[in-house]
C-alpha atoms as one frame of an Amber mdcrd trajectory, in Angstrom:
protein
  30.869 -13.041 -11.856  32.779  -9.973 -10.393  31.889  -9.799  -6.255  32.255
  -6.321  -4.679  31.472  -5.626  -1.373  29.159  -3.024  -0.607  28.082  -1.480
   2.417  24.625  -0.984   2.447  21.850   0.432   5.144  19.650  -2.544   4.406
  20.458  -5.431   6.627  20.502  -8.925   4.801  17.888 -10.639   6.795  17.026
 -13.862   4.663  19.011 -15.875   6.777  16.469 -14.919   9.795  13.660 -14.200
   8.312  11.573 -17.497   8.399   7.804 -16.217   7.369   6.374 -18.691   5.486
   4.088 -18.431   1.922   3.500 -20.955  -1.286   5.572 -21.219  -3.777   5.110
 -23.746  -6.539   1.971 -25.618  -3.907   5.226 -26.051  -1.182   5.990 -24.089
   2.108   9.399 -22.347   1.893  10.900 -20.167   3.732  12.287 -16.606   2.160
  15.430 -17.713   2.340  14.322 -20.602   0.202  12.564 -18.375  -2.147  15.250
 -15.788  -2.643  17.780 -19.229  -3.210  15.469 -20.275  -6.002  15.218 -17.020
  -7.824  18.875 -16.507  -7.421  19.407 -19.607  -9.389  17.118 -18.506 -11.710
  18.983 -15.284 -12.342  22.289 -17.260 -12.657  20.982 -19.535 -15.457  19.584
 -16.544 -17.075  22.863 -14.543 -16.947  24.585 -17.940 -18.264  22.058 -18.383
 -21.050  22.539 -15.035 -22.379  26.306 -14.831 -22.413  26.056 -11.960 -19.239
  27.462 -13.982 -16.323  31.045 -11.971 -16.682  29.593  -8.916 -16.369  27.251
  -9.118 -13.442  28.473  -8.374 -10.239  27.003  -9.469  -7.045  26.724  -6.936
  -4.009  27.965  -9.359  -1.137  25.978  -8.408   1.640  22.881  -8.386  -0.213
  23.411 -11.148  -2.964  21.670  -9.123  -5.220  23.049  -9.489  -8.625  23.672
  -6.160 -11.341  25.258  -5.148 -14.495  27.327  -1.435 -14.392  26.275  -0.604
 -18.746  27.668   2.630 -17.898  29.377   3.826 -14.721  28.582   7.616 -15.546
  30.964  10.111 -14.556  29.752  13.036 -11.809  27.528  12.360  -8.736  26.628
   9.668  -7.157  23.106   9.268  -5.435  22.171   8.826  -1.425  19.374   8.377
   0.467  16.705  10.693  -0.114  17.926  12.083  -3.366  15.688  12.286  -6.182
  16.592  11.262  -9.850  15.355  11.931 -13.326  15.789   8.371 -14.779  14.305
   6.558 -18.065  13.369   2.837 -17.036  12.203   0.113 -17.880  10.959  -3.389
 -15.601  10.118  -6.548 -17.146   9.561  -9.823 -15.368  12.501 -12.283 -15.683
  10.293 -15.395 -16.316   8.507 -13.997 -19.609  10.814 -11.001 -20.665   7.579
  -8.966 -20.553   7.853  -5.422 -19.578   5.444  -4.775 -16.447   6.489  -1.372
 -15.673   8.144   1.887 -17.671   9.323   5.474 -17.931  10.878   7.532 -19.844
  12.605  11.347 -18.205  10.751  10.709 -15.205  11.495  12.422 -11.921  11.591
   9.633  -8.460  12.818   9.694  -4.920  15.211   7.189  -4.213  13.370   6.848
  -1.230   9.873   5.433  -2.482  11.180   2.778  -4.622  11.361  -1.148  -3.936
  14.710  -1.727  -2.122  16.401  -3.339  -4.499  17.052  -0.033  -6.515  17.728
   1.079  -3.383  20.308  -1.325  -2.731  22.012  -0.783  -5.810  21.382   2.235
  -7.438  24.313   4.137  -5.890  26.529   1.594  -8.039  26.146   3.830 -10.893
  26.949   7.786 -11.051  24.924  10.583 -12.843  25.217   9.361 -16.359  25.501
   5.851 -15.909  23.396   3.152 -16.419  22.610  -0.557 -14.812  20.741  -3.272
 -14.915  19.383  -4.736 -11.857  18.551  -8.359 -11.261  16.100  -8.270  -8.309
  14.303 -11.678  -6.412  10.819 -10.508  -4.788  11.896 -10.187  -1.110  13.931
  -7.348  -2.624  10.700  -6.073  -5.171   7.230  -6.281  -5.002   7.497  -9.539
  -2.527   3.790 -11.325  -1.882   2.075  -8.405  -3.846   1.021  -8.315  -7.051
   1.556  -4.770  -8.898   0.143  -3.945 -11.979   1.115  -6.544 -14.100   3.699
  -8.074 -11.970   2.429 -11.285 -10.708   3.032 -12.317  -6.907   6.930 -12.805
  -6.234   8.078 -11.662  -9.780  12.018 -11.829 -10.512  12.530  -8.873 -11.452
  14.718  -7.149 -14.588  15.064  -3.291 -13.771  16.923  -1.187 -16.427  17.724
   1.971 -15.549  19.177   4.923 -17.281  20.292   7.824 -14.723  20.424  11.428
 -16.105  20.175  13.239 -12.988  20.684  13.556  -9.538  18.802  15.715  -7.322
  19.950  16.666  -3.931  17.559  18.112  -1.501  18.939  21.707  -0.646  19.539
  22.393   3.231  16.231  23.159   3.493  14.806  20.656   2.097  16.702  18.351
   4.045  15.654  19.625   6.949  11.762  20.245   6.273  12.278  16.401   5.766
  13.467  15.563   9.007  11.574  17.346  10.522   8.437  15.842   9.122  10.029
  12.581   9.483  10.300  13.877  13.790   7.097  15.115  13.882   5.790  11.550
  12.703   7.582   9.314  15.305   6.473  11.589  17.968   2.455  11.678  16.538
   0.373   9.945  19.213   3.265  10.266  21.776   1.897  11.483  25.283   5.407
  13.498  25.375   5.357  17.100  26.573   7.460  18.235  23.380   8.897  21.795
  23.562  10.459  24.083  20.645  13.627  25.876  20.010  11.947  29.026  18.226
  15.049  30.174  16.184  16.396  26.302  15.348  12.944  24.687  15.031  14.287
  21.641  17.658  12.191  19.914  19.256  13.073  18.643  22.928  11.592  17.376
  26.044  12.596  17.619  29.778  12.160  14.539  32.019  13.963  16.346  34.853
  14.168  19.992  35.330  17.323  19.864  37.273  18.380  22.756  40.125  21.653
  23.879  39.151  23.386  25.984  36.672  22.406  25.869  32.941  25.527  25.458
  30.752  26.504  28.179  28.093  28.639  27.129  24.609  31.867  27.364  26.332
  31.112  25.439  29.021  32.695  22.089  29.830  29.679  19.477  31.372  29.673
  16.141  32.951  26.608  14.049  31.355  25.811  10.648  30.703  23.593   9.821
  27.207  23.030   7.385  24.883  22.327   8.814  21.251  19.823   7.214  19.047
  19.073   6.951  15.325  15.327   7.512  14.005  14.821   4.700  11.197  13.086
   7.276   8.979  11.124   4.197   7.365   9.965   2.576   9.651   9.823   5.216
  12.500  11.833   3.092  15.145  15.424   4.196  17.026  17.751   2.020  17.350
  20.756   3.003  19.759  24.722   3.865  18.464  26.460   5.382  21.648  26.048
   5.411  25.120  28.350   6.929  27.932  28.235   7.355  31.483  29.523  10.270
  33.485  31.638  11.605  31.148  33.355  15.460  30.065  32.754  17.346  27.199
  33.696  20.517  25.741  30.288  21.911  24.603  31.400  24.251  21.812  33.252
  20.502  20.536  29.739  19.114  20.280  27.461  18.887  16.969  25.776  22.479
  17.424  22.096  20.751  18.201  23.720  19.970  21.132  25.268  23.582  21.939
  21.582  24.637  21.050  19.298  22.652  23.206  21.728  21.303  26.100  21.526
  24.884  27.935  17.692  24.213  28.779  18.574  21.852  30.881  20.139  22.087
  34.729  22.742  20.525  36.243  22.661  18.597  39.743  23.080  20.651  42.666
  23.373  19.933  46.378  23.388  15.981  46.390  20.193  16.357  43.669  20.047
  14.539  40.046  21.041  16.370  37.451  18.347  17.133  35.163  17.553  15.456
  31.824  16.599  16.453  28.347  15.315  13.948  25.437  16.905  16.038  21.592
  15.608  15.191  18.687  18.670  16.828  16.255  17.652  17.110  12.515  20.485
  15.949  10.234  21.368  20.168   9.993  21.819  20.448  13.501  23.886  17.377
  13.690  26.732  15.671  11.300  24.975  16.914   7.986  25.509  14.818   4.307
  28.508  13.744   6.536  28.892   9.725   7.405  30.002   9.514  10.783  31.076
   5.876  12.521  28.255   3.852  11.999  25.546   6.748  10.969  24.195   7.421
   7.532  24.520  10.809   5.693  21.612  12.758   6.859  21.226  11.077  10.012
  18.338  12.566  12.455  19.316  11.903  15.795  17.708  11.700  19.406  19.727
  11.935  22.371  18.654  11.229  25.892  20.947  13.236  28.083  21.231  13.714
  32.228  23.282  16.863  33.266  25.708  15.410  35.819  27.578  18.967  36.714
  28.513  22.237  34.835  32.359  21.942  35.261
């Protein structure tokens, strides 16, 4: 088998992940289950002559077949694609699921396409060997049993990116969920559409685009799925050029005041759509169409 690393936005959290369920009238573990149907999917790559030609996305262990690598885009997050497919269940061969020039979000399938579908461009096609944790898990669906190995053909004919405004209706949406049921006093940038909150009004001066500020923040990313943050930056007392910044930043910052006379500066909670902040871009450790939140206190207006 060919090994290629991949780097995914899926953690691989078998190794951790130690809920328990019956398999075969014993208690395993997931790890345990996903090390069984691995094996499974080895001896059925060996029994049908296919073991050179699968590849196995290291960080996932998720095994796949490039039939075609296609030859123009290749798919992200949120992208929908016009695709004919087909899934059957490993164990039988039968074909549980199917369909043929149909149009699908990336986004809403199981995560093993979402794992490995940007493996193959516009044009291509693959074929995607994927254990339960990575498919319908516990669940049954349709007429996929409870933790079916999966076979997942897929033929890609199209990729769909969302426009900029899509994109950003998206975000937003995505936003206007984590903060539902939030006891947050949320205010709005008319022209941008931000939203932003003030913990601390502040006394001092406001900053304008060119101005050069002394804050201290720590940035987080919204986990669009499951609506949690999880933090990527944090810096104390330090100076920025404000017309350097991502523009949700050159936006929003001047509603907040600096510290004046011995006082706290005051502090402002962003929450920057992807538009407003690095774009399709992949920045550091940030996906393409990252929606950010920044928690920010206004040291001084230098």
């Amino acid at each position: 088998m060919k090994f290629i690393n991949k780097t995914i936005l899926f953690s691989f959290l078998l190794g951790s992940a130690m809920l328990t369920s019956c398999l075969d009238n014993d208690l395993v573990t997931n790890t345990e289950r996903f090390t069984k149907e691995t094996k499974l999917i080895d001896n059925y790559l060996a029994d049908n002559g296919l073991e050179d030609q699968a590849i196995v996305d290291t960080q996932s262990g998720l095994r796949y077949i490039i039939n075609d690598e296609g030859d123009s885009l290749t798919i992200e997050d949120y992208d929908s694609m016009r695709v004919d497919y087909s899934i059957r269940l490993l164990k039988t061969g039968e074909e549980v699921f199917f369909g043929e020039d149909e149009m699908l979000k990336l986004d809403d399938q199981i995560v093993g396409w979402r794992i490995l579908m940007p493996n193959v461009m516009q044009g291509g096609d693959i074929t995607m060997f994927i254990p339960s944790y990575y498919g319908f898990g516990g669940l049954p669906r349709g007429e996929a049993p409870a933790y079916s190995t999966l076979i997942v053909d897929v033929a890609l004919h199209e990729i769909k990116h969302l426009t900029e405004e899509e994109q950003f209706a998206y975000d937003q949406s995505r936003i206007d969920a984590y903060l539902e049921g939030s006891e947050v006093n949320v205010r709005l940038d008319t022209l941008s559409g931000m939203r932003y909150s003030i913990t601390t009004e502040g006394t001092g001066a406001s900053p304008g685009v060119s101005s050069t500020i002394n804050v201290s923040y720590t940035g987080y990313l919204l986990d669009d799925r499951n609506l949690t943050t999880s933090s990527f930056d944090s810096q104390q007392s330090l100076e920025l050029k404000l017309s350097e910044l991502i523009e949700g930043w050159q936006i929003l910052m001047p509603y907040v005041k600096a510290g004046d006379a011995g006082k706290a500066g005051g502090e402002i909670r962003m929450y920057i759509p992807s538009k407003y902040g690095y774009g399709r871009s992949r920045v550091s450790t940030l996906p393409s169409n990252a929606v950010l939140i920044f928690d920010v206190r206004l040291n001084s207006v230098l």
